[in-house]
mmCIF file of C-alpha atoms in Angstrom:
data_model
loop_
_atom_site.group_PDB
_atom_site.id
_atom_site.type_symbol
_atom_site.label_atom_id
_atom_site.label_comp_id
_atom_site.label_asym_id
_atom_site.label_seq_id
_atom_site.Cartn_x
_atom_site.Cartn_y
_atom_site.Cartn_z
ATOM 1 C CA MET A 1132 114.219 118.265 67.527
ATOM 2 C CA LYS A 1133 113.227 117.206 71.041
ATOM 3 C CA VAL A 1134 115.392 118.888 73.661
ATOM 4 C CA LEU A 1135 115.555 117.832 77.307
ATOM 5 C CA GLY A 1136 116.121 120.776 79.656
ATOM 6 C CA ILE A 1137 117.542 120.474 83.185
ATOM 7 C CA GLU A 1138 117.664 123.335 85.706
ATOM 8 C CA THR A 1139 119.348 123.007 89.132
ATOM 9 C CA SER A 1140 120.999 126.374 89.706
ATOM 10 C CA CYS A 1141 119.594 127.006 93.198
ATOM 11 C CA ASP A 1142 116.528 125.718 95.051
ATOM 12 C CA GLU A 1143 114.260 124.486 92.251
ATOM 13 C CA THR A 1144 114.677 121.248 90.348
ATOM 14 C CA GLY A 1145 113.239 121.654 86.866
ATOM 15 C CA VAL A 1146 113.000 119.232 83.950
ATOM 16 C CA ALA A 1147 111.224 119.811 80.646
ATOM 17 C CA ILE A 1148 110.969 118.621 77.060
ATOM 18 C CA TYR A 1149 110.764 121.213 74.286
ATOM 19 C CA ASP A 1150 109.886 120.053 70.770
ATOM 20 C CA THR A 1151 110.833 122.466 67.983
ATOM 21 C CA GLU A 1152 107.722 121.378 66.061
ATOM 22 C CA ALA A 1153 105.171 120.752 68.817
ATOM 23 C CA GLY A 1154 106.366 123.251 71.447
ATOM 24 C CA LEU A 1155 106.610 122.510 75.159
ATOM 25 C CA ARG A 1156 105.757 118.813 75.592
ATOM 26 C CA ALA A 1157 106.187 118.506 79.368
ATOM 27 C CA HIS A 1158 107.392 120.627 82.263
ATOM 28 C CA CYS A 1159 107.946 119.347 85.830
ATOM 29 C CA LEU A 1160 109.214 121.376 88.764
ATOM 30 C CA HIS A 1161 110.015 120.736 92.405
ATOM 31 C CA SER A 1162 110.517 123.641 94.816
ATOM 32 C CA GLN A 1163 112.675 123.344 97.934
ATOM 33 C CA ILE A 1164 110.863 126.101 99.852
ATOM 34 C CA ASP A 1165 109.754 123.792 102.658
ATOM 35 C CA LEU A 1166 113.279 122.342 102.957
ATOM 36 C CA HIS A 1167 114.945 125.719 103.521
ATOM 37 C CA ALA A 1168 112.165 127.517 105.409
ATOM 38 C CA ALA A 1169 113.500 126.523 108.830
ATOM 39 C CA TYR A 1170 116.822 128.230 108.039
ATOM 40 C CA GLY A 1171 115.394 131.442 106.591
ATOM 41 C CA GLY A 1172 117.343 130.996 103.360
ATOM 42 C CA VAL A 1173 118.881 128.490 100.969
ATOM 43 C CA VAL A 1174 121.412 126.071 102.480
ATOM 44 C CA PRO A 1175 123.652 125.062 99.532
ATOM 45 C CA GLU A 1176 124.518 121.557 100.776
ATOM 46 C CA LEU A 1177 120.861 120.708 101.423
ATOM 47 C CA ALA A 1178 119.917 122.099 98.024
ATOM 48 C CA SER A 1179 122.470 119.890 96.263
ATOM 49 C CA ARG A 1180 121.364 116.761 98.100
ATOM 50 C CA ASP A 1181 117.722 117.419 97.307
ATOM 51 C CA HIS A 1182 118.523 117.861 93.604
ATOM 52 C CA ILE A 1183 120.200 114.446 93.698
ATOM 53 C CA ARG A 1184 117.061 112.890 95.184
ATOM 54 C CA ARG A 1185 114.540 114.643 92.945
ATOM 55 C CA LEU A 1186 116.183 114.804 89.542
ATOM 56 C CA PRO A 1187 115.938 111.107 88.527
ATOM 57 C CA LEU A 1188 112.265 111.049 89.556
ATOM 58 C CA LEU A 1189 111.449 114.254 87.681
ATOM 59 C CA LEU A 1190 113.314 113.016 84.620
ATOM 60 C CA ARG A 1191 111.181 109.869 84.442
ATOM 61 C CA GLN A 1192 108.019 111.862 85.145
ATOM 62 C CA THR A 1193 108.778 114.401 82.420
ATOM 63 C CA LEU A 1194 109.456 111.756 79.786
ATOM 64 C CA ALA A 1195 106.247 109.951 80.745
ATOM 65 C CA GLU A 1196 104.151 113.130 80.539
ATOM 66 C CA ALA A 1197 105.672 113.938 77.160
ATOM 67 C CA GLY A 1198 104.881 110.427 75.933
ATOM 68 C CA LEU A 1199 108.531 109.853 75.068
ATOM 69 C CA ALA A 1200 111.282 107.368 75.814
ATOM 70 C CA ALA A 1201 114.884 108.313 76.520
ATOM 71 C CA ALA A 1202 115.757 107.216 72.987
ATOM 72 C CA ASP A 1203 113.427 109.888 71.554
ATOM 73 C CA VAL A 1204 115.457 112.791 72.987
ATOM 74 C CA ASP A 1205 117.681 114.500 70.397
ATOM 75 C CA ALA A 1206 119.715 116.799 72.678
ATOM 76 C CA VAL A 1207 120.131 117.885 76.288
ATOM 77 C CA ALA A 1208 120.400 121.482 77.533
ATOM 78 C CA TYR A 1209 121.363 122.164 81.120
ATOM 79 C CA THR A 1210 122.044 125.153 83.347
ATOM 80 C CA SER A 1211 125.811 125.558 83.500
ATOM 81 C CA GLY A 1212 125.723 128.811 85.493
ATOM 82 C CA PRO A 1213 125.505 131.120 87.228
ATOM 83 C CA GLY A 1214 124.327 129.512 90.455
ATOM 84 C CA LEU A 1215 125.363 127.417 93.442
ATOM 85 C CA ALA A 1216 128.341 125.260 92.483
ATOM 86 C CA GLY A 1217 127.079 122.071 94.141
ATOM 87 C CA ALA A 1218 123.580 122.442 92.739
ATOM 88 C CA LEU A 1219 124.914 123.118 89.237
ATOM 89 C CA LEU A 1220 127.136 120.034 89.443
ATOM 90 C CA VAL A 1221 124.123 117.786 90.002
ATOM 91 C CA GLY A 1222 122.254 118.945 86.918
ATOM 92 C CA ALA A 1223 125.363 119.098 84.746
ATOM 93 C CA SER A 1224 126.418 115.562 85.760
ATOM 94 C CA VAL A 1225 123.013 114.081 84.963
ATOM 95 C CA ALA A 1226 122.753 115.981 81.672
ATOM 96 C CA GLU A 1227 126.208 115.051 80.431
ATOM 97 C CA SER A 1228 125.749 111.408 81.483
ATOM 98 C CA PHE A 1229 122.368 111.201 79.734
ATOM 99 C CA ALA A 1230 123.827 112.715 76.575
ATOM 100 C CA MET A 1231 126.878 110.455 76.610
ATOM 101 C CA ALA A 1232 124.747 107.343 77.071
ATOM 102 C CA ARG A 1233 122.487 108.312 74.158
ATOM 103 C CA GLY A 1234 125.233 109.702 71.912
ATOM 104 C CA ILE A 1235 123.505 113.085 71.586
ATOM 105 C CA PRO A 1236 124.681 116.687 72.070
ATOM 106 C CA ALA A 1237 124.770 118.291 75.528
ATOM 107 C CA LEU A 1238 124.613 122.082 75.546
ATOM 108 C CA PRO A 1239 125.559 124.206 78.606
ATOM 109 C CA VAL A 1240 123.061 127.086 78.940
ATOM 110 C CA HIS A 1241 123.314 130.391 80.792
ATOM 111 C CA HIS A 1242 120.623 130.584 83.461
ATOM 112 C CA LEU A 1243 119.772 134.227 82.749
ATOM 113 C CA GLU A 1244 119.541 133.612 79.012
ATOM 114 C CA GLY A 1245 116.872 131.068 79.845
ATOM 115 C CA HIS A 1246 114.937 133.691 81.796
ATOM 116 C CA LEU A 1247 115.450 136.341 79.119
ATOM 117 C CA LEU A 1248 114.109 134.128 76.325
ATOM 118 C CA SER A 1249 111.256 132.535 78.323
ATOM 119 C CA PRO A 1250 108.620 135.121 77.211
ATOM 120 C CA LEU A 1251 109.100 133.761 73.676
ATOM 121 C CA LEU A 1252 107.388 130.591 74.922
ATOM 122 C CA SER A 1253 104.128 132.492 75.488
ATOM 123 C CA ALA A 1254 101.158 132.455 73.119
ATOM 124 C CA ASP A 1255 101.950 136.055 72.109
ATOM 125 C CA PRO A 1256 105.752 136.217 71.999
ATOM 126 C CA PRO A 1257 107.737 139.436 71.470
ATOM 127 C CA ALA A 1258 109.730 140.011 68.322
ATOM 128 C CA PHE A 1259 113.400 140.999 68.258
ATOM 129 C CA PRO A 1260 114.767 143.547 69.007
ATOM 130 C CA PHE A 1261 113.609 144.501 72.500
ATOM 131 C CA VAL A 1262 114.822 145.693 75.886
ATOM 132 C CA ALA A 1263 114.850 143.072 78.635
ATOM 133 C CA LEU A 1264 114.510 143.776 82.345
ATOM 134 C CA LEU A 1265 115.920 140.775 84.202
ATOM 135 C CA VAL A 1266 114.774 141.106 87.780
ATOM 136 C CA SER A 1267 115.189 138.305 90.303
ATOM 137 C CA GLY A 1268 116.663 137.421 93.668
ATOM 138 C CA GLY A 1269 120.186 137.468 92.309
ATOM 139 C CA HIS A 1270 120.107 139.850 89.367
ATOM 140 C CA THR A 1271 118.692 143.183 88.248
ATOM 141 C CA GLN A 1272 119.836 144.057 84.729
ATOM 142 C CA LEU A 1273 118.661 145.933 81.653
ATOM 143 C CA MET A 1274 119.741 144.402 78.339
ATOM 144 C CA ARG A 1275 119.269 145.366 74.718
ATOM 145 C CA VAL A 1276 118.381 142.152 72.873
ATOM 146 C CA ARG A 1277 118.808 141.968 69.094
ATOM 147 C CA GLY A 1278 118.593 138.184 68.843
ATOM 148 C CA VAL A 1279 119.589 134.963 70.564
ATOM 149 C CA GLY A 1280 122.969 135.585 72.154
ATOM 150 C CA ASP A 1281 123.151 139.174 70.865
ATOM 151 C CA TYR A 1282 122.904 141.094 74.134
ATOM 152 C CA ALA A 1283 124.242 144.452 75.288
ATOM 153 C CA LEU A 1284 124.248 145.383 78.968
ATOM 154 C CA LEU A 1285 122.596 148.770 79.525
ATOM 155 C CA GLY A 1286 122.559 148.856 83.329
ATOM 156 C CA GLU A 1287 122.588 146.694 86.427
ATOM 157 C CA SER A 1288 122.438 146.813 90.208
ATOM 158 C CA VAL A 1289 125.603 148.036 91.884
ATOM 159 C CA ASP A 1290 124.696 146.193 95.110
ATOM 160 C CA ASP A 1291 121.577 144.225 96.089
ATOM 161 C CA ALA A 1292 119.309 142.866 93.372
ATOM 162 C CA ALA A 1293 115.646 143.858 93.617
ATOM 163 C CA GLY A 1294 114.558 140.382 94.691
ATOM 164 C CA GLU A 1295 117.334 140.248 97.270
ATOM 165 C CA ALA A 1296 116.137 143.577 98.692
ATOM 166 C CA PHE A 1297 112.592 142.200 98.887
ATOM 167 C CA ASP A 1298 113.804 139.121 100.788
ATOM 168 C CA LYS A 1299 116.051 141.049 103.196
ATOM 169 C CA THR A 1300 113.358 143.633 103.900
ATOM 170 C CA ALA A 1301 110.834 140.881 104.570
ATOM 171 C CA LYS A 1302 113.248 139.416 107.115
ATOM 172 C CA LEU A 1303 113.515 142.828 108.810
ATOM 173 C CA LEU A 1304 109.727 142.839 109.099
ATOM 174 C CA GLY A 1305 109.673 139.346 110.605
ATOM 175 C CA LEU A 1306 108.016 137.687 107.625
ATOM 176 C CA GLY A 1307 108.601 134.041 106.791
ATOM 177 C CA TYR A 1308 110.598 132.435 103.996
ATOM 178 C CA PRO A 1309 110.551 133.067 101.087
ATOM 179 C CA GLY A 1310 110.182 136.694 102.128
ATOM 180 C CA GLY A 1311 109.730 138.486 98.815
ATOM 181 C CA PRO A 1312 106.336 137.025 97.863
ATOM 182 C CA GLN A 1313 105.090 137.431 101.446
ATOM 183 C CA LEU A 1314 106.134 141.086 101.503
ATOM 184 C CA ALA A 1315 104.357 141.685 98.176
ATOM 185 C CA GLN A 1316 101.213 140.049 99.544
ATOM 186 C CA LEU A 1317 101.358 142.155 102.703
ATOM 187 C CA ALA A 1318 101.846 145.298 100.610
ATOM 188 C CA GLU A 1319 98.495 144.750 98.912
ATOM 189 C CA SER A 1320 96.727 145.553 102.187
ATOM 190 C CA GLY A 1321 98.838 148.664 102.865
ATOM 191 C CA VAL A 1322 98.852 152.231 101.584
ATOM 192 C CA PRO A 1323 102.041 153.628 100.028
ATOM 193 C CA GLY A 1324 102.946 157.171 101.006
ATOM 194 C CA ARG A 1325 102.250 156.895 104.721
ATOM 195 C CA PHE A 1326 106.001 156.385 105.066
ATOM 196 C CA ARG A 1327 108.519 158.081 102.815
ATOM 197 C CA LEU A 1328 111.338 155.870 101.627
ATOM 198 C CA PRO A 1329 114.066 156.905 99.155
ATOM 199 C CA ARG A 1330 114.036 156.017 95.464
ATOM 200 C CA PRO A 1331 117.740 155.127 95.083
ATOM 201 C CA MET A 1332 119.467 156.310 91.888
ATOM 202 C CA LEU A 1333 116.156 157.384 90.378
ATOM 203 C CA HIS A 1334 117.796 160.534 88.986
ATOM 204 C CA SER A 1335 121.339 159.209 88.594
ATOM 205 C CA GLY A 1336 121.395 159.850 84.868
ATOM 206 C CA ASP A 1337 122.387 156.275 84.056
ATOM 207 C CA LEU A 1338 120.596 152.914 83.906
ATOM 208 C CA ASP A 1339 122.133 151.349 87.013
ATOM 209 C CA PHE A 1340 120.249 150.375 90.174
ATOM 210 C CA SER A 1341 120.922 150.344 93.911
ATOM 211 C CA PHE A 1342 118.619 148.806 96.505
ATOM 212 C CA SER A 1343 120.786 148.289 99.604
ATOM 213 C CA GLY A 1344 120.087 151.816 100.881
ATOM 214 C CA LEU A 1345 116.356 151.243 100.564
ATOM 215 C CA LYS A 1346 116.662 148.199 102.790
ATOM 216 C CA THR A 1347 118.636 150.272 105.305
ATOM 217 C CA ALA A 1348 115.910 152.919 105.288
ATOM 218 C CA VAL A 1349 113.381 150.260 106.292
ATOM 219 C CA LEU A 1350 115.706 149.135 109.088
ATOM 220 C CA ASN A 1351 115.824 152.697 110.397
ATOM 221 C CA VAL A 1352 112.016 152.861 110.475
ATOM 222 C CA VAL A 1353 111.495 149.578 112.327
ATOM 223 C CA SER A 1354 114.333 150.388 114.771
ATOM 224 C CA ALA A 1355 112.875 153.748 115.781
ATOM 225 C CA PRO A 1356 111.367 154.040 119.307
ATOM 226 C CA ASP A 1357 107.968 155.040 117.896
ATOM 227 C CA TRP A 1358 107.714 152.099 115.459
ATOM 228 C CA ASP A 1359 104.271 150.498 115.555
ATOM 229 C CA PRO A 1360 104.029 147.033 113.937
ATOM 230 C CA VAL A 1361 100.375 147.764 113.173
ATOM 231 C CA ARG A 1362 101.696 149.950 110.346
ATOM 232 C CA MET A 1363 103.726 147.113 108.807
ATOM 233 C CA ALA A 1364 101.475 146.765 105.744
ATOM 234 C CA ASP A 1365 101.862 150.463 104.950
ATOM 235 C CA LEU A 1366 105.649 150.176 105.223
ATOM 236 C CA ALA A 1367 105.628 147.115 102.955
ATOM 237 C CA ALA A 1368 103.487 148.998 100.427
ATOM 238 C CA GLU A 1369 105.862 151.981 100.452
ATOM 239 C CA PHE A 1370 108.884 149.724 100.022
ATOM 240 C CA GLN A 1371 107.300 147.913 97.095
ATOM 241 C CA GLN A 1372 106.244 151.199 95.514
ATOM 242 C CA ALA A 1373 109.795 152.557 95.787
ATOM 243 C CA VAL A 1374 111.262 149.499 94.050
ATOM 244 C CA VAL A 1375 108.617 149.523 91.338
ATOM 245 C CA GLU A 1376 109.068 153.243 90.624
ATOM 246 C CA VAL A 1377 112.806 152.826 90.151
ATOM 247 C CA LEU A 1378 112.468 149.710 87.973
ATOM 248 C CA CYS A 1379 109.820 151.351 85.825
ATOM 249 C CA ALA A 1380 111.712 154.640 85.405
ATOM 250 C CA LYS A 1381 114.940 152.896 84.435
ATOM 251 C CA ALA A 1382 113.171 150.541 82.009
ATOM 252 C CA LEU A 1383 111.465 153.465 80.277
ATOM 253 C CA ALA A 1384 114.773 155.331 80.096
ATOM 254 C CA ALA A 1385 116.422 152.266 78.542
ATOM 255 C CA LEU A 1386 113.723 152.021 75.866
ATOM 256 C CA LYS A 1387 114.156 155.695 75.046
ATOM 257 C CA LYS A 1388 117.930 155.387 74.885
ATOM 258 C CA VAL A 1389 117.895 152.563 72.312
ATOM 259 C CA GLY A 1390 114.790 153.763 70.457
ATOM 260 C CA LEU A 1391 112.569 150.732 71.098
ATOM 261 C CA LYS A 1392 109.008 150.283 72.377
ATOM 262 C CA THR A 1393 109.014 146.604 73.352
ATOM 263 C CA LEU A 1394 109.989 145.578 76.887
ATOM 264 C CA VAL A 1395 110.437 142.022 78.119
ATOM 265 C CA VAL A 1396 110.348 141.398 81.877
ATOM 266 C CA ALA A 1397 111.723 138.099 83.181
ATOM 267 C CA GLY A 1398 112.809 136.608 86.493
ATOM 268 C CA GLY A 1399 110.959 135.895 89.715
ATOM 269 C CA VAL A 1400 110.212 139.540 90.592
ATOM 270 C CA GLY A 1401 108.603 139.846 87.159
ATOM 271 C CA ALA A 1402 105.588 138.074 88.652
ATOM 272 C CA ASN A 1403 104.985 141.000 91.049
ATOM 273 C CA ARG A 1404 101.511 142.344 90.307
ATOM 274 C CA CYS A 1405 102.308 145.939 91.247
ATOM 275 C CA LEU A 1406 105.301 145.958 88.913
ATOM 276 C CA ARG A 1407 103.277 144.488 86.059
ATOM 277 C CA ALA A 1408 100.406 146.936 86.453
ATOM 278 C CA THR A 1409 102.762 149.920 86.593
ATOM 279 C CA LEU A 1410 104.795 148.848 83.567
ATOM 280 C CA ASP A 1411 101.700 147.945 81.531
ATOM 281 C CA ALA A 1412 100.158 151.371 82.145
ATOM 282 C CA ALA A 1413 103.408 153.243 81.477
ATOM 283 C CA LEU A 1414 104.118 151.453 78.191
ATOM 284 C CA ALA A 1415 100.508 151.789 77.038
ATOM 285 C CA ARG A 1416 100.736 155.575 77.483
ATOM 286 C CA ARG A 1417 103.810 155.573 75.255
ATOM 287 C CA GLY A 1418 102.426 153.252 72.596
ATOM 288 C CA GLY A 1419 104.654 150.403 73.702
ATOM 289 C CA ARG A 1420 104.151 146.869 74.964
ATOM 290 C CA VAL A 1421 105.409 144.696 77.819
ATOM 291 C CA HIS A 1422 105.833 140.927 77.487
ATOM 292 C CA TYR A 1423 106.129 138.505 80.407
ATOM 293 C CA PRO A 1424 106.716 134.754 80.722
ATOM 294 C CA GLU A 1425 103.715 132.580 81.432
ATOM 295 C CA PRO A 1426 103.089 132.655 85.226
ATOM 296 C CA ALA A 1427 104.347 129.079 85.672
ATOM 297 C CA LEU A 1428 107.647 130.023 84.006
ATOM 298 C CA CYS A 1429 108.527 133.080 86.110
ATOM 299 C CA THR A 1430 110.494 131.037 88.636
ATOM 300 C CA ASP A 1431 113.519 128.900 87.754
ATOM 301 C CA ASN A 1432 112.377 126.017 85.532
ATOM 302 C CA GLY A 1433 113.552 123.452 83.028
ATOM 303 C CA ALA A 1434 111.317 124.734 80.221
ATOM 304 C CA MET A 1435 113.287 127.936 79.762
ATOM 305 C CA ILE A 1436 116.552 125.964 79.636
ATOM 306 C CA ALA A 1437 115.197 123.467 77.101
ATOM 307 C CA PHE A 1438 113.865 126.333 74.986
ATOM 308 C CA ALA A 1439 117.085 128.379 75.082
ATOM 309 C CA GLY A 1440 119.058 125.275 74.182
ATOM 310 C CA ALA A 1441 116.674 124.429 71.351
ATOM 311 C CA LEU A 1442 117.014 127.919 69.853
ATOM 312 C CA ARG A 1443 120.794 127.708 69.869
ATOM 313 C CA LEU A 1444 120.851 124.159 68.502
ATOM 314 C CA ALA A 1445 118.353 125.038 65.754
ATOM 315 C CA ALA A 1446 120.585 127.969 64.773
ATOM 316 C CA GLY A 1447 123.496 125.622 64.212
ATOM 317 C CA GLU A 1448 125.290 125.488 67.543
ATOM 318 C CA THR A 1449 126.580 121.986 68.124
ATOM 319 C CA GLY A 1450 127.845 122.214 71.673
ATOM 320 C CA PRO A 1451 131.229 121.069 72.968
ATOM 321 C CA GLU A 1452 132.666 118.017 71.217
ATOM 322 C CA VAL A 1453 134.450 116.774 74.329
ATOM 323 C CA ALA A 1454 132.117 115.392 77.018
ATOM 324 C CA ALA A 1455 132.752 117.037 80.394
ATOM 325 C CA VAL A 1456 130.784 118.381 83.333
ATOM 326 C CA ARG A 1457 130.840 122.136 82.736
ATOM 327 C CA ILE A 1458 129.698 124.613 85.364
ATOM 328 C CA ARG A 1459 130.354 128.327 85.853
ATOM 329 C CA PRO A 1460 128.974 129.519 89.212
ATOM 330 C CA ARG A 1461 130.000 133.047 88.138
ATOM 331 C CA TRP A 1462 129.240 133.692 84.480
ATOM 332 C CA PRO A 1463 128.753 137.272 83.274
ATOM 333 C CA MET A 1464 125.973 137.400 80.711
ATOM 334 C CA VAL A 1465 127.913 139.888 78.580
ATOM 335 C CA GLU A 1466 130.218 137.009 77.626
ATOM 336 C CA LEU A 1467 127.437 135.293 75.671
ATOM 337 C CA ARG A 1468 127.563 135.334 71.889
ATOM 338 C CA PRO A 1469 125.116 134.395 69.088
ATOM 339 C CA PRO A 1470 124.860 130.668 68.292
ATOM 340 C CA VAL A 1471 127.959 129.268 66.602
ATOM 341 C CA GLN A 1472 129.425 125.849 65.995
ATOM 342 C CA VAL A 1473 131.837 125.330 68.860
ATOM 343 C CA SER A 1474 134.100 122.618 70.184
ATOM 344 C CA GLY A 1475 136.199 121.989 73.261
ATOM 345 C CA VAL A 1476 135.278 123.832 76.430
ATOM 346 C CA VAL A 1477 132.829 126.672 77.014
#
């Protein structure tokens, strides 16, 4: 089965072909970073318009790189949510139209399920069950994963996601867009501990997160009369260390709670080198293992959507029988279920 995947939830346009026999055949991605940089953040209307421009070109490019024609595609999977409504509409419209024209199934896919399952695309994939740490600009969640669609929420952020805190803190420090990666790069030249920032909810006794207070603590430092911008790298390093300590402690607590030793880390912040090094060392000391997506698949991409769709279709899910453009800008992941034959609306 050759599955076309389309991702347009925010500011990346991704298209991919996943073959259930040959693996990932092609994967094309366009980032809108340059488009939104002047505004310091994503402008939804501009994002939607850019998806409209890029998606037909990426679709043709992906098919060409896979050595396939449109007639060779057996199914289409697309990001139905969560995300920006206008951006989701672009991808969903193209996907449903493509499927209708070819007479093939179209399967709406949850964006976070794509991220969660993306490490299974690696050369050394994890085996079920495992604990997943989903950590990105919009989400910070711990999930127990028993199989495709069999997820239990263990904890989540009660305010800012970790990636959101990175971006907002970078803006406080006067760094450019996108702020998170720039802050992480700056932190590599700093020394943590020269400032003392809080570790929010580190000892809360549950598996939830909170990062808005950490951002406020940085604001208090840079607003103080004795603030010296020369020390910015040290402040960035302390901020990063605080986030990493909390993420690591909560992930280890989640593994202990459910009695597992395999952790999967997915989402854009999962590419952070400090986080990876800390988690790798911590799990190694406990006889466990951490799995990550391939570096190219840490950001939003069509490959993870094609793969998630392929897994559900291979397990017998047929997708809605009635063709319609289906989007859910707000879609709690706890509503997902294992693959089943469904009809009507999602």
